[in-house]
Coordinates of C-alpha atoms in Angstrom, one line a residue:
M1 CA 4.6 3.6 32.7
F2 CA 7.0 1.9 35.2
A3 CA 8.2 5.3 36.5
C4 CA 4.8 5.7 38.2
L5 CA 5.1 2.5 40.2
P6 CA 6.8 3.9 43.4
R7 CA 3.7 6.0 44.0
L8 CA 1.5 2.9 44.2
G9 CA 2.7 1.7 47.6
D10 CA 4.2 -1.8 47.4
A11 CA 6.2 -1.3 44.2
S12 CA 7.5 -4.8 43.9
S13 CA 4.1 -6.6 44.1
K14 CA 2.5 -3.9 41.9
S15 CA 5.2 -4.1 39.3
T16 CA 4.9 -7.9 39.3
N17 CA 1.2 -7.8 38.7
L18 CA 1.6 -5.2 36.0
L19 CA 4.2 -7.2 34.2
R20 CA 1.9 -10.2 34.3
R21 CA -0.9 -8.1 32.7
V22 CA 1.4 -6.9 30.0
S23 CA 2.5 -10.5 29.3
L24 CA -1.2 -11.5 29.3
V25 CA -2.0 -8.8 26.7
R26 CA 0.9 -9.8 24.5
N27 CA -0.2 -13.5 24.7
F28 CA -3.7 -12.4 23.8
A29 CA -2.5 -10.5 20.8
V30 CA -0.5 -13.6 19.6
H31 CA -3.6 -15.8 20.3
A32 CA -5.8 -13.4 18.3
H33 CA -3.5 -13.7 15.3
H34 CA -3.7 -17.5 15.5
V35 CA -7.5 -17.3 15.8
F36 CA -7.7 -15.0 12.8
D37 CA -5.5 -17.4 10.8
E38 CA -7.8 -20.3 11.8
L39 CA -10.8 -18.3 10.7
L40 CA -9.2 -17.6 7.4
Q41 CA -8.5 -21.3 6.9
Q42 CA -12.1 -22.1 7.7
R43 CA -13.4 -19.7 5.0
D44 CA -13.2 -21.0 1.5
L45 CA -10.8 -19.2 -0.9
S46 CA -13.6 -18.0 -3.2
S47 CA -15.3 -16.0 -0.4
L48 CA -11.9 -14.4 0.6
N49 CA -11.2 -13.5 -3.1
S50 CA -14.6 -11.8 -3.2
Q51 CA -13.7 -9.9 -0.1
L52 CA -10.4 -8.7 -1.7
S53 CA -12.4 -7.5 -4.7
S54 CA -14.9 -5.8 -2.5
Y55 CA -12.2 -3.8 -0.7
L56 CA -10.8 -2.7 -4.0
R57 CA -14.2 -1.7 -5.5
G58 CA -14.9 0.3 -2.3
G59 CA -11.7 2.4 -2.8
N60 CA -9.7 0.6 -0.1
P61 CA -6.6 -0.8 -1.7
N62 CA -4.8 -0.9 1.7
G63 CA -7.5 -3.2 2.9
T64 CA -7.0 -5.4 -0.1
L65 CA -3.3 -5.7 0.6
G66 CA -3.8 -6.2 4.3
L67 CA -6.2 -9.1 3.8
F68 CA -3.9 -10.6 1.1
I69 CA -0.9 -10.6 3.5
K70 CA -3.0 -12.4 6.2
M71 CA -4.3 -14.9 3.6
H72 CA -0.7 -15.6 2.4
R73 CA 0.4 -16.2 6.0
A74 CA -2.5 -18.5 6.8
S75 CA -2.5 -20.4 3.5
P76 CA 0.5 -19.9 1.2
V77 CA -1.2 -21.6 -1.8
L78 CA -3.2 -19.0 -3.6
T79 CA -4.9 -18.9 -7.1
S80 CA -4.8 -16.4 -10.0
H81 CA -8.2 -15.1 -8.9
T82 CA -6.6 -14.0 -5.6
F83 CA -3.9 -12.1 -7.3
T84 CA -6.1 -10.1 -9.8
P85 CA -7.6 -7.7 -7.2
V86 CA -4.3 -7.5 -5.4
L87 CA -2.6 -6.3 -8.6
G88 CA -5.4 -3.7 -8.9
A89 CA -4.6 -2.5 -5.4
C90 CA -0.8 -2.3 -6.2
A91 CA -1.7 -0.1 -9.2
A92 CA -3.8 2.2 -7.0
L93 CA -0.9 2.7 -4.5
L94 CA 1.5 4.6 -6.8
S95 CA 3.8 5.5 -3.9
Y96 CA 4.9 1.9 -3.5
P97 CA 5.7 0.6 -7.0
Q98 CA 8.0 -2.2 -5.6
T99 CA 5.0 -3.9 -4.0
G100 CA 3.5 -4.7 -7.4
R101 CA 6.8 -6.3 -8.5
Q102 CA 6.9 -8.4 -5.3
V103 CA 3.4 -9.7 -5.9
H104 CA 4.4 -10.5 -9.5
A105 CA 7.4 -12.5 -8.2
L106 CA 5.1 -14.4 -5.9
M107 CA 2.8 -15.2 -8.8
I108 CA 5.7 -16.6 -10.8
K109 CA 6.8 -18.7 -7.8
Q110 CA 3.3 -20.1 -7.3
G111 CA 2.6 -20.6 -11.0
A112 CA -0.4 -18.2 -11.0
E113 CA 1.0 -16.0 -13.7
S114 CA 0.3 -18.1 -16.8
G115 CA -3.4 -17.2 -17.5
T116 CA -4.6 -14.5 -19.8
I117 CA -6.6 -12.8 -17.0
S118 CA -3.6 -12.6 -14.7
K119 CA -1.3 -11.3 -17.4
T120 CA -3.9 -8.7 -18.4
A121 CA -4.0 -7.5 -14.8
L122 CA -0.2 -7.3 -14.8
I123 CA -0.2 -5.3 -18.0
D124 CA -2.7 -2.8 -16.5
M125 CA -0.7 -2.6 -13.2
Y126 CA 2.6 -1.9 -14.8
S127 CA 1.1 0.8 -17.2
K128 CA -0.5 2.5 -14.2
L129 CA 2.9 2.5 -12.4
G130 CA 4.5 4.0 -15.6
S131 CA 6.5 0.9 -16.4
L132 CA 5.5 0.6 -20.1
A133 CA 8.5 -1.6 -21.0
D134 CA 7.3 -4.2 -18.4
S135 CA 3.7 -3.9 -19.7
V136 CA 5.0 -4.8 -23.2
T137 CA 7.1 -7.6 -21.9
V138 CA 4.1 -9.2 -20.2
F139 CA 1.9 -8.6 -23.2
D140 CA 4.3 -10.4 -25.5
S141 CA 4.3 -13.4 -23.2
V142 CA 0.5 -13.8 -23.4
V143 CA -0.3 -16.9 -25.5
D144 CA -4.0 -16.4 -26.1
K145 CA -4.3 -12.6 -26.5
D146 CA -8.0 -11.5 -26.3
V147 CA -9.5 -8.0 -26.9
V148 CA -9.2 -7.3 -23.1
S149 CA -5.4 -7.8 -23.1
W150 CA -5.0 -5.7 -26.3
N151 CA -7.2 -3.0 -24.7
A152 CA -5.1 -3.0 -21.5
L153 CA -1.9 -2.3 -23.6
L154 CA -3.6 0.3 -25.7
S155 CA -5.1 2.2 -22.8
G156 CA -1.7 1.9 -21.0
F157 CA 0.1 3.8 -23.8
L158 CA -2.7 6.4 -23.8
R159 CA -2.5 6.8 -20.1
N160 CA 1.2 7.5 -20.2
G161 CA 0.9 10.1 -23.1
K162 CA 2.2 7.7 -25.8
G163 CA -0.5 8.5 -28.4
K164 CA 1.3 7.3 -31.5
E165 CA 2.2 4.0 -29.8
A166 CA -1.5 3.6 -28.8
L167 CA -2.5 4.0 -32.5
G168 CA 0.2 1.5 -33.4
V169 CA -1.4 -1.0 -31.0
F170 CA -4.8 -0.3 -32.7
A171 CA -3.3 -0.9 -36.2
A172 CA -1.8 -4.2 -35.0
M173 CA -5.3 -5.2 -33.6
C174 CA -6.8 -4.6 -37.1
R175 CA -4.0 -6.5 -38.8
D176 CA -4.5 -9.5 -36.4
K177 CA -8.3 -9.3 -37.0
V178 CA -9.0 -8.9 -33.3
T179 CA -12.7 -8.2 -32.4
I180 CA -12.9 -4.5 -31.7
S181 CA -15.0 -3.5 -28.7
E182 CA -16.6 -0.2 -27.7
F183 CA -13.8 0.2 -25.1
T184 CA -11.2 -0.1 -27.9
L185 CA -12.9 2.6 -30.1
C186 CA -13.4 4.8 -27.0
S187 CA -9.6 4.7 -26.3
V188 CA -8.7 5.3 -30.0
V189 CA -11.0 8.3 -30.1
K190 CA -9.4 9.7 -26.9
T191 CA -6.0 9.1 -28.5
C192 CA -7.0 11.1 -31.6
A193 CA -8.2 13.9 -29.3
S194 CA -4.9 13.9 -27.3
L195 CA -2.9 14.1 -30.6
K196 CA -5.4 16.5 -32.2
I197 CA -5.4 14.5 -35.4
M198 CA -8.6 15.3 -37.2
Q199 CA -8.6 12.9 -40.1
Q200 CA -8.0 9.7 -38.1
G201 CA -10.6 10.8 -35.5
K202 CA -13.2 11.2 -38.3
Q203 CA -12.3 7.8 -39.7
V204 CA -12.9 6.2 -36.3
H205 CA -16.3 8.0 -36.1
A206 CA -17.2 6.7 -39.5
M207 CA -16.2 3.2 -38.4
V208 CA -18.5 3.6 -35.3
V209 CA -21.4 4.5 -37.6
V210 CA -20.8 1.9 -40.3
T211 CA -20.4 -1.0 -37.9
G212 CA -23.5 0.0 -36.0
R213 CA -21.8 0.6 -32.7
D214 CA -23.6 2.1 -29.7
L215 CA -23.2 5.8 -30.1
V216 CA -24.7 6.5 -26.7
V217 CA -21.7 4.7 -25.2
L218 CA -19.2 6.4 -27.5
G219 CA -20.9 9.7 -27.8
T220 CA -19.0 11.5 -25.0
S221 CA -15.6 10.5 -26.4
I222 CA -16.6 11.6 -29.9
I223 CA -17.9 14.9 -28.6
S224 CA -14.7 15.4 -26.7
F225 CA -12.7 14.6 -29.8
Y226 CA -14.5 17.2 -32.0
S227 CA -14.2 19.8 -29.2
S228 CA -10.4 19.2 -28.9
V229 CA -9.9 19.8 -32.7
G230 CA -12.2 22.9 -32.7
L231 CA -15.1 21.4 -34.6
M232 CA -17.9 22.4 -32.3
S233 CA -20.5 22.2 -35.1
E234 CA -19.7 18.5 -35.5
A235 CA -19.9 18.0 -31.7
M236 CA -23.3 19.6 -31.7
K237 CA -24.5 17.3 -34.5
V238 CA -23.5 14.2 -32.5
Y239 CA -25.2 15.4 -29.4
F240 CA -28.5 16.4 -31.0
S241 CA -28.6 13.2 -33.1
L242 CA -28.9 11.2 -29.9
D243 CA -31.9 11.3 -27.7
V244 CA -29.9 11.6 -24.6
H245 CA -30.4 15.2 -23.6
T246 CA -30.6 14.3 -20.0
D247 CA -27.2 12.6 -20.0
E248 CA -25.1 14.8 -17.7
V249 CA -21.7 13.5 -18.7
M250 CA -22.3 14.1 -22.4
L251 CA -23.8 17.5 -21.7
N252 CA -20.8 18.4 -19.5
S253 CA -18.4 17.4 -22.3
L254 CA -20.3 19.6 -24.8
I255 CA -20.6 22.7 -22.6
S256 CA -17.0 22.6 -21.5
G257 CA -16.0 22.1 -25.2
C258 CA -18.1 25.2 -26.1
I259 CA -16.4 27.3 -23.4
R260 CA -12.9 25.9 -24.4
N261 CA -13.5 27.0 -28.0
R262 CA -15.1 30.3 -26.8
V263 CA -18.5 29.5 -28.3
Y264 CA -20.2 31.2 -25.4
K265 CA -23.6 31.7 -26.9
D266 CA -24.1 27.9 -27.4
A267 CA -22.7 27.1 -24.0
L268 CA -25.2 29.4 -22.2
L269 CA -28.0 28.1 -24.5
L270 CA -27.2 24.6 -23.5
M271 CA -27.1 25.5 -19.8
S272 CA -30.6 27.1 -20.2
R273 CA -32.1 24.0 -21.7
Q274 CA -32.3 22.3 -18.3
R275 CA -31.6 23.2 -14.7
P276 CA -27.8 23.2 -14.4
N277 CA -26.1 20.8 -12.1
V278 CA -22.9 21.1 -10.2
R279 CA -21.0 18.7 -12.5
V280 CA -21.7 20.8 -15.5
L281 CA -20.6 24.0 -13.8
V282 CA -17.4 22.4 -12.4
S283 CA -16.5 21.1 -15.9
S284 CA -17.3 24.6 -17.4
L285 CA -15.1 26.3 -14.7
A286 CA -12.2 24.1 -15.6
S287 CA -12.5 25.3 -19.2
C288 CA -12.7 28.9 -18.0
S289 CA -9.4 28.4 -16.1
D290 CA -7.7 27.0 -19.2
N291 CA -8.7 30.0 -21.2
S292 CA -8.5 32.6 -18.4
D293 CA -12.1 33.6 -19.3
L294 CA -13.1 35.8 -16.4
W295 CA -16.4 37.0 -17.9
I296 CA -17.9 33.6 -18.5
G297 CA -16.5 32.4 -15.2
K298 CA -18.4 35.2 -13.4
Q299 CA -21.5 34.2 -15.2
I300 CA -21.1 30.6 -14.0
H301 CA -20.5 31.9 -10.5
C302 CA -23.8 33.8 -10.7
V303 CA -25.6 30.7 -11.9
A304 CA -24.2 28.7 -9.0
L305 CA -25.2 31.4 -6.5
R306 CA -28.8 31.6 -8.0
N307 CA -29.2 27.8 -7.7
G308 CA -27.7 27.5 -4.2
F309 CA -24.6 25.4 -5.3
L310 CA -22.1 27.4 -3.3
M311 CA -22.1 24.9 -0.4
D312 CA -20.5 22.4 -2.8
S313 CA -16.8 22.2 -2.1
K314 CA -15.9 21.0 -5.6
L315 CA -17.6 23.9 -7.2
C316 CA -15.9 26.3 -4.8
N317 CA -12.6 24.8 -5.6
G318 CA -13.3 25.3 -9.3
L319 CA -14.2 28.9 -8.6
M320 CA -11.0 29.5 -6.7
D321 CA -8.9 27.9 -9.5
M322 CA -10.7 30.1 -12.1
Y323 CA -10.3 33.3 -10.2
G324 CA -6.7 32.5 -9.4
K325 CA -5.9 31.7 -13.1
C326 CA -7.6 35.0 -14.1
G327 CA -5.5 37.0 -11.6
Q328 CA -8.5 37.8 -9.3
I329 CA -6.8 36.8 -6.1
V330 CA -9.2 38.8 -3.9
Q331 CA -12.3 37.0 -5.2
A332 CA -10.5 33.6 -4.9
R333 CA -9.7 34.4 -1.2
A334 CA -13.4 35.4 -0.6
V335 CA -14.6 32.1 -2.0
F336 CA -12.1 30.3 0.1
R337 CA -13.1 32.0 3.3
A338 CA -16.8 31.2 2.6
I339 CA -16.2 27.4 2.4
P340 CA -17.7 25.9 5.6
S341 CA -15.6 22.7 5.6
K342 CA -12.4 23.1 3.7
T343 CA -10.8 19.9 2.1
V344 CA -7.2 19.4 1.1
V345 CA -8.2 20.4 -2.4
S346 CA -9.6 23.7 -1.1
W347 CA -6.4 24.6 0.7
T348 CA -4.3 23.4 -2.3
S349 CA -6.4 25.5 -4.7
M350 CA -5.9 28.7 -2.5
I351 CA -2.1 28.1 -2.2
D352 CA -1.9 27.6 -6.0
A353 CA -3.9 30.8 -6.6
Y354 CA -1.3 32.7 -4.6
G355 CA 1.6 30.9 -6.3
V356 CA 0.5 31.5 -9.9
N357 CA 0.0 35.2 -9.1
G358 CA 3.6 35.4 -7.8
D359 CA 2.7 35.9 -4.1
G360 CA 4.9 33.1 -2.7
V361 CA 4.9 34.6 0.8
R362 CA 1.1 34.4 1.1
A363 CA 1.3 30.9 -0.4
I364 CA 3.7 29.8 2.3
E365 CA 1.6 31.5 5.0
T366 CA -1.6 29.7 3.8
F367 CA 0.3 26.4 3.7
R368 CA 1.5 26.9 7.3
E369 CA -2.0 27.8 8.4
M370 CA -3.2 24.5 6.8
C371 CA -0.5 22.5 8.6
E372 CA -1.9 23.7 12.0
E373 CA -3.8 21.1 13.9
R374 CA -7.0 23.2 14.1
S375 CA -7.4 23.0 10.3
G376 CA -7.9 19.2 10.6
V377 CA -6.5 18.7 7.1
L378 CA -3.2 17.1 6.1
P379 CA -1.3 18.2 3.0
N380 CA -0.9 15.6 0.2
S381 CA 1.7 15.3 -2.6
V382 CA -0.2 17.7 -4.8
T383 CA -0.2 20.3 -2.0
F384 CA 3.6 20.0 -1.7
L385 CA 4.0 20.3 -5.5
V386 CA 2.0 23.5 -5.5
V387 CA 4.0 24.9 -2.6
L388 CA 7.4 24.1 -4.2
S389 CA 6.2 25.6 -7.4
A390 CA 5.2 28.8 -5.6
C391 CA 8.6 28.9 -3.9
A392 CA 10.4 28.4 -7.2
H393 CA 8.5 31.3 -8.9
A394 CA 9.0 33.6 -5.9
G395 CA 12.7 32.6 -5.3
L396 CA 12.0 31.5 -1.7
V397 CA 14.9 29.1 -1.4
E398 CA 15.0 28.5 2.4
E399 CA 11.2 28.0 2.5
G400 CA 11.4 25.6 -0.4
K401 CA 14.1 23.5 1.3
E402 CA 12.0 23.4 4.5
C403 CA 8.9 22.2 2.6
F404 CA 10.8 19.6 0.6
G405 CA 12.3 18.2 3.8
M406 CA 9.0 18.3 5.6
M407 CA 7.3 16.2 2.9
K408 CA 9.1 13.0 3.8
D409 CA 10.3 13.7 7.4
K410 CA 7.0 15.0 8.9
Y411 CA 4.3 13.6 6.6
G412 CA 5.9 10.4 5.2
L413 CA 5.2 11.3 1.6
V414 CA 7.6 10.1 -1.1
P415 CA 8.7 13.0 -3.5
G416 CA 7.9 12.3 -7.1
T417 CA 9.7 13.4 -10.2
E418 CA 7.7 16.6 -10.3
H419 CA 8.7 17.5 -6.8
Y420 CA 12.4 16.9 -7.6
V421 CA 12.1 19.1 -10.7
C422 CA 10.6 22.0 -8.7
F423 CA 13.2 21.6 -6.0
I424 CA 16.0 21.7 -8.6
D425 CA 14.5 24.8 -10.0
I426 CA 14.5 26.4 -6.6
L427 CA 18.2 25.5 -6.0
S428 CA 19.0 26.7 -9.5
K429 CA 17.7 30.2 -9.0
A430 CA 19.8 30.3 -5.8
G431 CA 22.9 29.3 -7.8
D432 CA 23.4 26.2 -5.6
T433 CA 24.5 23.7 -8.3
E434 CA 26.5 21.8 -5.7
E435 CA 23.4 20.9 -3.8
I436 CA 21.6 20.0 -7.1
W437 CA 24.4 17.6 -8.0
R438 CA 24.4 16.0 -4.5
L439 CA 20.6 15.5 -4.9
V440 CA 21.1 13.9 -8.3
E441 CA 23.9 11.6 -7.0
R442 CA 21.6 10.4 -4.2
M443 CA 19.0 9.6 -6.8
M444 CA 21.5 7.8 -8.9
M445 CA 22.6 5.7 -5.9
V446 CA 19.0 4.7 -5.1
N447 CA 17.6 4.2 -8.6
S448 CA 20.8 3.5 -10.6
D449 CA 22.1 5.9 -13.2
R450 CA 19.8 4.5 -16.0
N451 CA 16.6 4.8 -14.0
V452 CA 16.8 8.6 -13.2
P453 CA 13.8 10.1 -15.1
S454 CA 14.6 12.2 -18.2
A455 CA 12.7 15.1 -16.6
I456 CA 15.3 15.3 -13.9
W457 CA 18.1 15.6 -16.4
V458 CA 16.2 18.3 -18.3
A459 CA 15.9 20.3 -15.0
V460 CA 19.6 19.7 -14.2
L461 CA 20.5 20.9 -17.7
S462 CA 18.4 24.1 -17.3
A463 CA 20.1 24.7 -14.0
C464 CA 23.6 24.3 -15.4
S465 CA 22.7 26.5 -18.4
L466 CA 21.5 29.2 -16.0
N467 CA 24.6 29.0 -13.8
M468 CA 27.1 28.3 -16.6
D469 CA 28.2 25.0 -15.1
V470 CA 29.8 23.6 -18.2
T471 CA 31.1 20.2 -17.2
R472 CA 28.0 19.0 -15.4
G473 CA 25.8 20.6 -18.1
E474 CA 27.5 18.6 -20.8
Y475 CA 27.0 15.4 -18.8
A476 CA 23.3 16.3 -18.3
A477 CA 22.9 17.1 -22.0
R478 CA 24.3 13.7 -23.0
K479 CA 21.9 12.0 -20.5
V480 CA 18.9 14.0 -22.0
M481 CA 19.9 12.9 -25.6
E482 CA 20.4 9.3 -24.6
E483 CA 16.7 9.0 -23.6
K484 CA 15.1 6.9 -26.3
G485 CA 11.8 8.0 -27.9
H486 CA 12.0 11.7 -27.1
E487 CA 10.2 13.5 -29.9
K488 CA 9.7 16.9 -28.5
A489 CA 11.3 19.8 -30.3
S490 CA 11.7 21.6 -26.9
I491 CA 14.3 19.0 -25.8
Y492 CA 16.5 19.8 -28.8
V493 CA 16.0 23.5 -28.4
L494 CA 17.0 23.3 -24.7
V495 CA 20.2 21.3 -25.5
S496 CA 21.0 23.7 -28.4
N497 CA 20.5 26.7 -26.2
F498 CA 22.9 25.3 -23.6
Y499 CA 25.6 24.7 -26.2
A500 CA 25.1 28.2 -27.6
A501 CA 25.5 29.6 -24.0
I502 CA 28.9 27.9 -23.6
G503 CA 29.9 28.8 -27.2
K504 CA 30.0 25.3 -28.8
W505 CA 28.5 26.3 -32.1
D506 CA 29.3 23.0 -33.8
M507 CA 27.0 21.2 -31.3
V508 CA 24.3 23.9 -31.9
E509 CA 24.4 23.1 -35.6
E510 CA 24.3 19.4 -34.9
M511 CA 21.1 19.8 -32.8
R512 CA 19.4 21.9 -35.4
E513 CA 20.2 19.2 -38.1
K514 CA 18.7 16.5 -35.9
L515 CA 15.6 18.6 -35.3
K516 CA 15.2 19.0 -39.1
K517 CA 15.8 15.3 -39.8
K518 CA 13.1 14.2 -37.4
G519 CA 10.7 16.7 -38.8
L520 CA 10.1 18.4 -35.5
V521 CA 9.0 22.0 -35.4
K522 CA 9.7 24.4 -32.6
A523 CA 6.5 25.6 -31.0
V524 CA 5.5 29.2 -31.9
G525 CA 5.6 31.6 -28.9
H526 CA 2.2 33.0 -27.8
S527 CA 0.7 35.2 -25.1
S528 CA -2.3 34.4 -23.0
F529 CA -3.4 38.0 -23.3
M530 CA -3.5 38.2 -27.1

């Protein structure tokens, strides 16, 4: 700016005037902050709390945190009602987990943590951030536990894939004679579906009927449960016993269940009962992708074409995913090209289609095309995960390194555990165990040794096994086995295979004995084409 001053004639006077203007602007900005702070002080705390909740409900967690910071600066004394929506915003911003802990610390400092509502919000936040130990600690400190705080803990375990622990929470609720709500039963049914435990799921269904609960509210969860355990006849009975044939969510669940269980006749019959909608078709396409069912996927494509749904980006993304999973990359590309306004999901789906079909070069080309300014779309963390996965499958080491570096340096995205696992896999296939170890050492320095996720150590162990790095492999194996609560047979098999590769047969036998004692069974191999 000042380099242009000599061209303006009298440089000294012009520069003085300009400096005065700059100073005036800065003073105005400071004054504006003071005015805003005064306005905040004039508004009562209740209306500001409502504004915080409004931002959160509108899907703007950054707005909630921004207003909260200004409120705290203008009036340091805040109530528990202020912190509740702020904790919800922290839970929504998964990339910044420390923000939630800082807010929690401020609550303790101001004495706003003691109420049941505040602690329930903390339980929910920590579970959404994956810190279940902190959720349990907060829950144990709740003096008057109500059904909402119990439900927060139960759904937290379910959200983090801890189905058995979720059922344990439900059993404790029954022992303590806590009043069970519809939300409780819905979470328990979902838990039974995730664990595929038929008997317990049926018992919960019986409890719903005997206690006269609202089946319309719980119907979708019960239908999903029966679909997950392969009892489509029972799912049909539940659906037709309720006079809710226009309920789109329940119909979506039933149709996608039929397709997942390959009951195509019933699925097409249900679609024909009423004009199909985009949500039903998108849900059905997801099931086709899971089963690699090309024929039924094409039928759904025809239905979408006939009803003029191909302008919907979500449906087109579902079609791309389905064709990609079925190996029909030409059709996936044709759908992609026909989308008028491509979203980040559209680009990511196309990159993923190339990746799962082993065409890493095309995946990278499409990613670079997306990153061009004319696309108007920025990649997100899922996009980078898909790109890194494609590089890992295709052995594109340099491209993988470039993308991993770009993620943080160019786009400011924080790599998650899945990104590190993919990157370690890329380096492993290149035989670069030194770089893998440097990466892990940096993570240990930042997170401390104990906070490095188990999935990272599993990836490191796989890399050491592939490259016969014995010393580091044994260290990684110890770290994997130190993880408490791992109940997957695959972990023991991985460690056992590593020890077999380096010839330590006594450790192989020890792993097999532990596998037997825990009653874990190695998953039977299968093929998607059989």
